[in-house]
Short mmCIF file of C-alpha atoms and ligand atoms in Angstrom, two decimals:
data_model
loop_
_atom_site.label_atom_id
_atom_site.label_comp_id
_atom_site.label_asym_id
_atom_site.label_seq_id
_atom_site.Cartn_x
_atom_site.Cartn_y
_atom_site.Cartn_z
CA UNK A 1 -29.79 10.28 -12.07
CA UNK A 2 -29.29 9.70 -8.36
CA UNK A 3 -26.29 11.42 -6.87
CA UNK A 4 -23.34 9.22 -5.96
CA UNK A 5 -21.93 8.74 -2.47
CA UNK A 6 -18.72 10.06 -1.00
CA UNK A 7 -17.11 7.49 1.26
CA UNK A 8 -14.06 8.66 3.15
CA UNK A 9 -11.38 6.53 4.83
CA UNK A 10 -9.65 8.22 7.76
CA UNK A 11 -7.35 7.50 10.66
CA UNK A 12 -3.83 7.73 11.98
CA UNK A 13 -0.81 6.88 9.89
CA UNK A 14 -0.49 3.09 9.76
CA UNK A 15 -4.18 2.43 10.55
CA UNK A 16 -4.62 0.35 7.40
CA UNK A 17 -7.24 2.55 5.72
CA UNK A 18 -5.59 2.39 2.28
CA UNK A 19 -5.57 -1.43 2.27
CA UNK A 20 -9.23 -1.41 3.31
CA UNK A 21 -10.11 1.12 0.65
CA UNK A 22 -8.59 -1.12 -2.04
CA UNK A 23 -10.60 -4.09 -0.75
CA UNK A 24 -13.84 -2.09 -0.84
CA UNK A 25 -13.03 -0.93 -4.36
CA UNK A 26 -12.54 -4.54 -5.52
CA UNK A 27 -15.70 -5.61 -3.70
CA UNK A 28 -17.73 -2.87 -5.40
CA UNK A 29 -16.30 -3.63 -8.82
CA UNK A 30 -17.09 -7.33 -8.43
CA UNK A 31 -20.70 -6.29 -7.82
CA UNK A 32 -20.78 -4.09 -10.90
CA UNK A 33 -21.08 -0.91 -8.84
CA UNK A 34 -19.77 2.23 -10.46
CA UNK A 35 -16.90 3.41 -8.23
CA UNK A 36 -13.66 5.36 -8.31
CA UNK A 37 -10.83 5.61 -5.81
CA UNK A 38 -8.91 8.72 -5.03
CA UNK A 39 -6.79 10.24 -2.28
CA UNK A 40 -5.58 13.36 -0.53
CA UNK A 41 -3.05 14.77 -0.80
CA UNK A 42 -3.70 14.29 -4.52
CA UNK A 43 -1.26 13.69 -7.36
CA UNK A 44 -1.90 17.26 -8.56
CA UNK A 45 0.44 20.23 -8.24
CA UNK A 46 -0.55 21.10 -4.67
CA UNK A 47 -0.46 17.49 -3.55
CA UNK A 48 3.03 17.06 -4.99
CA UNK A 49 4.17 20.13 -3.18
CA UNK A 50 2.80 18.75 0.10
CA UNK A 51 4.53 15.39 -0.36
CA UNK A 52 7.78 17.12 -1.26
CA UNK A 53 7.50 19.17 1.93
CA UNK A 54 6.93 16.02 3.99
CA UNK A 55 9.85 14.21 2.37
CA UNK A 56 12.32 17.03 2.78
CA UNK A 57 11.44 17.55 6.44
CA UNK A 58 11.79 21.26 5.79
CA UNK A 59 9.85 23.31 8.33
CA UNK A 60 6.78 24.92 6.83
CA UNK A 61 4.54 27.36 8.67
CA UNK A 62 1.43 25.48 9.76
CA UNK A 63 -0.78 28.14 8.23
CA UNK A 64 0.90 27.58 4.86
CA UNK A 65 0.60 23.84 5.22
CA UNK A 66 -3.13 24.16 5.89
CA UNK A 67 -3.50 26.52 2.94
CA UNK A 68 -1.84 23.96 0.63
CA UNK A 69 -4.13 21.16 1.78
CA UNK A 70 -7.11 23.45 1.18
CA UNK A 71 -5.92 24.37 -2.33
CA UNK A 72 -5.35 20.72 -3.09
CA UNK A 73 -8.85 19.84 -1.87
CA UNK A 74 -10.43 22.71 -3.80
CA UNK A 75 -9.08 21.30 -7.07
CA UNK A 76 -9.84 17.73 -6.04
CA UNK A 77 -13.49 18.46 -5.23
CA UNK A 78 -14.01 20.64 -8.30
CA UNK A 79 -12.28 18.45 -10.90
CA UNK A 80 -12.77 14.95 -9.58
CA UNK A 81 -15.08 14.39 -6.61
CA UNK A 82 -18.02 16.61 -7.56
CA UNK A 83 -18.22 15.44 -11.23
CA UNK A 84 -18.06 11.80 -10.11
CA UNK A 85 -20.85 12.34 -7.57
CA UNK A 86 -22.93 14.02 -10.26
CA UNK A 87 -22.43 10.95 -12.49
CA UNK A 88 -23.88 8.82 -9.70
CA UNK A 89 -20.59 7.15 -8.76
CA UNK A 90 -19.34 5.83 -5.42
CA UNK A 91 -16.26 7.90 -4.62
CA UNK A 92 -13.82 6.16 -2.26
CA UNK A 93 -11.49 8.78 -0.88
CA UNK A 94 -8.33 8.06 1.13
CA UNK A 95 -8.34 11.03 3.56
CA UNK A 96 -10.45 14.17 3.23
CA UNK A 97 -10.95 17.26 5.33
CA UNK A 98 -11.23 15.33 8.59
CA UNK A 99 -7.48 14.89 8.20
CA UNK A 100 -6.98 18.65 7.99
CA UNK A 101 -8.94 19.10 11.19
CA UNK A 102 -7.01 16.34 12.97
CA UNK A 103 -3.48 16.90 11.65
CA UNK A 104 -3.37 20.66 11.29
CA UNK A 105 -5.34 20.88 14.55
CA UNK A 106 -2.64 18.72 16.13
CA UNK A 107 -0.07 21.18 14.85
CA UNK A 108 -1.70 23.82 17.00
CA UNK A 109 -4.20 25.45 14.68
CA UNK A 110 -7.80 25.85 15.79
CA UNK A 111 -9.44 22.52 14.89
CA UNK A 112 -13.00 23.86 15.18
CA UNK A 113 -12.17 26.69 12.81
CA UNK A 114 -10.60 24.31 10.27
CA UNK A 115 -13.73 22.18 10.42
CA UNK A 116 -15.97 25.20 9.99
CA UNK A 117 -14.06 26.40 6.91
CA UNK A 118 -14.11 22.96 5.32
CA UNK A 119 -17.78 22.33 6.01
CA UNK A 120 -18.62 25.71 4.54
CA UNK A 121 -16.79 24.94 1.30
CA UNK A 122 -16.78 21.22 0.63
CA UNK A 123 -19.46 18.53 0.46
CA UNK A 124 -20.06 16.39 3.53
CA UNK A 125 -19.10 12.77 3.13
CA UNK A 126 -22.04 10.36 3.04
CA UNK A 127 -19.91 8.14 5.23
CA UNK A 128 -16.55 8.60 6.92
CA UNK A 129 -14.94 5.53 8.44
CA UNK A 130 -12.32 6.34 11.05
CA UNK A 131 -10.01 3.36 11.51
CA UNK A 132 -9.02 3.25 15.15
CA UNK A 133 -5.59 2.13 16.20
CA UNK A 134 -3.21 3.25 18.93
CA UNK A 135 -0.48 5.70 17.84
CA UNK A 136 2.15 3.15 18.93
CA UNK A 137 0.68 0.37 16.81
CA UNK A 138 0.19 2.69 13.87
CA UNK A 139 3.79 3.87 14.00
CA UNK A 140 5.01 0.28 14.32
CA UNK A 141 3.08 -0.60 11.14
CA UNK A 142 4.52 2.40 9.31
CA UNK A 143 8.03 1.29 10.29
CA UNK A 144 7.36 -2.35 9.36
CA UNK A 145 6.21 -1.33 5.92
CA UNK A 146 9.66 0.16 5.57
CA UNK A 147 8.46 3.25 3.81
CA UNK A 148 10.56 6.33 4.11
CA UNK A 149 9.03 8.06 7.09
CA UNK A 150 7.36 11.38 6.70
CA UNK A 151 9.01 13.13 9.62
CA UNK A 152 6.65 16.08 9.67
CA UNK A 153 3.64 13.85 10.33
CA UNK A 154 4.70 10.60 11.78
CA UNK A 155 6.06 10.86 15.32
CA UNK A 156 4.15 9.10 18.09
CA UNK A 157 3.60 12.21 20.21
CA UNK A 158 2.20 14.00 17.27
CA UNK A 159 -0.02 11.02 16.41
CA UNK A 160 -1.42 11.16 19.96
CA UNK A 161 -2.54 14.70 19.38
CA UNK A 162 -4.01 13.75 16.01
CA UNK A 163 -5.91 10.91 17.67
CA UNK A 164 -7.39 13.28 20.23
CA UNK A 165 -8.87 15.40 17.51
CA UNK A 166 -10.18 12.41 15.53
CA UNK A 167 -11.78 11.16 18.78
CA UNK A 168 -13.54 14.47 19.27
CA UNK A 169 -15.16 14.60 15.82
CA UNK A 170 -18.88 14.09 15.98
CA UNK A 171 -21.12 13.91 12.94
CA UNK A 172 -23.94 11.50 12.09
CA UNK A 173 -22.02 10.25 9.03
CA UNK A 174 -18.92 9.26 11.04
CA UNK A 175 -18.49 5.58 11.96
CA UNK A 176 -15.54 4.24 13.94
CA UNK A 177 -14.10 0.84 13.14
CA UNK A 178 -11.66 -1.08 15.30
CA UNK A 179 -8.57 -1.40 13.09
CA UNK A 180 -6.94 -4.13 15.16
CA UNK A 181 -7.03 -7.67 13.81
CA UNK A 182 -6.47 -9.34 10.47
CA UNK A 183 -7.07 -7.57 7.20
CA UNK A 184 -10.02 -9.91 6.54
CA UNK A 185 -11.59 -9.28 9.92
CA UNK A 186 -11.40 -5.55 9.43
CA UNK A 187 -12.76 -5.87 5.88
CA UNK A 188 -15.82 -7.70 7.29
CA UNK A 189 -16.38 -4.86 9.75
CA UNK A 190 -16.14 -2.33 6.94
CA UNK A 191 -18.59 -4.24 4.74
CA UNK A 192 -21.17 -4.39 7.49
CA UNK A 193 -20.92 -0.62 7.95
CA UNK A 194 -21.16 -0.07 4.20
CA UNK A 195 -24.17 -2.29 3.64
CA UNK A 196 -25.91 -0.76 6.62
CA UNK A 197 -25.18 2.83 5.65
CA UNK A 198 -24.67 3.35 1.92
CA UNK A 199 -24.72 0.29 -0.33
CA UNK A 200 -28.22 -1.06 -0.74
CA UNK A 201 -28.10 -4.83 -0.99
CA UNK A 202 -29.60 -6.01 -4.31
P1 TYD B 301 -1.28 9.62 3.39
O1 TYD B 301 -1.18 9.72 1.91
O2 TYD B 301 -2.48 8.99 3.98
O3 TYD B 301 -0.02 8.88 3.96
P2 TYD B 301 0.79 7.71 3.28
O4 TYD B 301 1.86 8.42 2.49
O5 TYD B 301 1.30 6.96 4.46
O6 TYD B 301 -0.16 6.94 2.44
O7 TYD B 301 -1.17 11.08 4.00
C1 TYD B 301 0.03 11.79 4.02
C2 TYD B 301 0.07 12.65 5.24
O8 TYD B 301 -0.67 13.86 5.04
C3 TYD B 301 -0.54 11.99 6.47
O9 TYD B 301 0.43 11.93 7.49
C4 TYD B 301 -1.65 12.92 6.89
C5 TYD B 301 -1.32 14.22 6.23
N1 TYD B 301 -2.49 15.08 5.94
C6 TYD B 301 -2.66 16.27 6.64
O10 TYD B 301 -1.84 16.61 7.51
N2 TYD B 301 -3.71 17.09 6.35
C7 TYD B 301 -4.63 16.78 5.39
O11 TYD B 301 -5.58 17.55 5.15
C8 TYD B 301 -4.46 15.54 4.68
C9 TYD B 301 -5.44 15.16 3.60
C10 TYD B 301 -3.38 14.71 4.98
#
């Protein structure tokens, strides 16, 4: 059986990637394509610990934070992503290791080294869509959605540093999509990338 495809949705907080992921999932299901959606941090033990850390605002050493994201990803790839790819499924993943490079890089760790470690251990995505939005607009969307902020991750200055790292990432499987506009407009952009890159039209 042909191996599935790993499609990753990335970008700053408030970039709209999760909404777009849901729309792609529905679009694939309507076409009878075998697909699953998943996210990092996961709902597993490490992921819960990460979310708890973000909620509490308690300072955590950046090295520890990175180590938790890596542990979370290790379990995620082993138990969920890799088996699904082996079954021939489209795996839609809300954040992946590009976020570790960008966010933990923005916290002052060596971004190139984080990327090296992740590429050595985890499968490359077949496609990573980076949704591009300004840090200001992203933060405004996060506020508008009224969610409880995640103070560790979500200040504008910090988002600017995250954006810099996202901007610097360069791999043939990365595609950047303008995340400004209506949800439908952005969905159309995403579909044209998908049909061009990974989903063969019937
Ligand atoms: P996410 O679940 O996308 O945010 P939301 O709760 O708004 O849906 O991600 C939570 C935060 O985790 C986000 O600010 C980015 C951060 N993060 C990292 O710092 N490193 C990582 O490796 C990952 C996967 C996420």
